[in-house]
Amino acid sequence: IAVPHNLHESIASEALLAGKHVILEKPLSMSIASCKKLQTLAIQKHVKGMLIVAEQSPFWEEIVKAKELIQQNKIGSLVSAASYYFESMRDNITSGQDKDGGLGWRA
């Protein structure tokens, strides 16, 4: 679901109730309460949808370099790939909430 963050809860809720799988870009929703509501919907027995939080990374240096090496045939035949990314929580999350009541992401 590619919509502004403030619409994540309402649209994802409708999709989950319809039994659809849902992928939302970070942040999952605008508040902890909203995230818990989506989680509750996703695990209810009558709801068959899956709830996933995604993070797009096509412009990370590592991904760009990997694509370059693959396109130049410098690493042989690609059979499988996995990418892992670690970032300090201290560097990623600010303390408290932002002006809209959501979690403060690099605010």
Short mmCIF file of C-alpha atoms in Angstrom, two decimals:
data_model
loop_
_atom_site.label_atom_id
_atom_site.label_comp_id
_atom_site.label_asym_id
_atom_site.label_seq_id
_atom_site.Cartn_x
_atom_site.Cartn_y
_atom_site.Cartn_z
CA ILE A 1 0.00 0.00 0.00
CA ALA A 2 1.68 3.17 -1.19
CA VAL A 3 -0.17 6.03 0.48
CA PRO A 4 0.75 8.79 2.94
CA HIS A 5 1.46 7.49 6.46
CA ASN A 6 -1.71 8.97 7.93
CA LEU A 7 -3.77 6.68 5.65
CA HIS A 8 -1.94 3.43 6.50
CA GLU A 9 -4.27 2.37 9.32
CA SER A 10 -7.58 2.90 7.53
CA ILE A 11 -6.59 1.37 4.19
CA ALA A 12 -4.58 -1.50 5.70
CA SER A 13 -7.47 -2.32 8.06
CA GLU A 14 -9.89 -2.59 5.13
CA ALA A 15 -7.47 -4.78 3.19
CA LEU A 16 -6.82 -7.09 6.16
CA LEU A 17 -10.54 -7.44 6.84
CA ALA A 18 -10.96 -8.41 3.18
CA GLY A 19 -8.38 -11.18 3.72
CA LYS A 20 -5.65 -9.50 1.70
CA HIS A 21 -1.93 -9.56 2.41
CA VAL A 22 -0.66 -6.08 3.28
CA ILE A 23 2.79 -4.59 2.78
CA LEU A 24 3.33 -1.10 4.18
CA GLU A 25 6.43 1.03 3.88
CA LYS A 26 7.91 2.21 7.19
CA PRO A 27 6.50 3.51 9.46
CA LEU A 28 3.77 0.93 9.89
CA SER A 29 1.40 3.57 11.23
CA MET A 30 1.29 6.92 12.99
CA SER A 31 1.07 5.68 16.58
CA ILE A 32 1.75 2.62 18.71
CA ALA A 33 -2.00 2.19 19.28
CA SER A 34 -2.62 2.18 15.54
CA CYS A 35 0.18 -0.37 15.00
CA LYS A 36 -1.31 -2.61 17.69
CA LYS A 37 -4.74 -2.35 16.03
CA LEU A 38 -3.28 -3.49 12.69
CA GLN A 39 -1.37 -6.29 14.42
CA THR A 40 -4.54 -7.46 16.17
CA LEU A 41 -6.45 -7.49 12.89
CA ALA A 42 -3.70 -9.45 11.14
CA ILE A 43 -3.66 -12.22 13.75
CA GLN A 44 -7.42 -12.64 14.16
CA LYS A 45 -8.58 -16.08 13.06
CA HIS A 46 -11.15 -14.80 10.57
CA VAL A 47 -8.66 -12.49 8.88
CA LYS A 48 -6.47 -14.40 6.44
CA GLY A 49 -4.16 -11.52 5.53
CA MET A 50 -0.49 -11.11 6.36
CA LEU A 51 0.91 -7.79 7.59
CA ILE A 52 4.46 -6.89 6.53
CA VAL A 53 6.50 -3.74 7.05
CA ALA A 54 8.87 -3.06 4.17
CA GLU A 55 11.84 -0.83 3.72
CA GLN A 56 12.96 0.04 0.23
CA SER A 57 16.71 0.04 -0.28
CA PRO A 58 17.45 0.40 -4.01
CA PHE A 59 19.67 3.44 -3.44
CA TRP A 60 21.79 2.11 -0.59
CA GLU A 61 25.47 2.05 -1.59
CA GLU A 62 25.69 -1.70 -1.02
CA ILE A 63 22.72 -2.43 -3.28
CA VAL A 64 23.94 -0.11 -6.03
CA LYS A 65 27.38 -1.76 -5.93
CA ALA A 66 25.90 -5.27 -5.97
CA LYS A 67 23.75 -4.42 -9.00
CA GLU A 68 26.79 -2.94 -10.73
CA LEU A 69 28.89 -6.09 -10.09
CA ILE A 70 26.07 -8.34 -11.29
CA GLN A 71 25.50 -6.32 -14.48
CA GLN A 72 29.26 -6.37 -15.23
CA ASN A 73 29.40 -10.16 -14.64
CA LYS A 74 32.21 -9.63 -12.11
CA ILE A 75 30.86 -12.05 -9.49
CA GLY A 76 29.89 -15.06 -11.58
CA SER A 77 26.42 -16.52 -11.87
CA LEU A 78 24.01 -15.21 -9.28
CA VAL A 79 22.11 -18.04 -7.62
CA SER A 80 20.76 -16.36 -4.50
CA ALA A 81 21.18 -13.09 -2.63
CA ALA A 82 20.45 -11.67 0.80
CA SER A 83 21.05 -8.24 2.22
CA TYR A 84 21.42 -7.27 5.86
CA TYR A 85 21.55 -3.74 7.18
CA PHE A 86 22.35 -2.54 10.65
CA GLU A 87 21.93 1.00 11.85
CA SER A 88 22.28 2.13 15.41
CA MET A 89 18.91 2.86 17.01
CA ARG A 90 20.55 5.91 18.56
CA ASP A 91 21.21 7.25 15.06
CA ASN A 92 17.81 6.29 13.70
CA ILE A 93 15.20 7.23 16.27
CA THR A 94 14.81 10.48 18.15
CA SER A 95 13.42 10.48 21.65
CA GLY A 96 9.76 11.27 22.12
CA GLN A 97 7.13 11.85 19.49
CA ASP A 98 6.91 14.10 16.48
CA LYS A 99 4.43 16.98 16.19
CA ASP A 100 1.70 14.66 14.82
CA GLY A 101 2.00 12.20 17.71
CA GLY A 102 3.89 9.56 15.72
CA LEU A 103 7.29 8.14 16.50
CA GLY A 104 10.09 10.58 15.79
CA TRP A 105 12.11 9.21 12.87
CA ARG A 106 15.10 11.51 12.30
CA ALA A 107 12.91 14.46 13.16
#
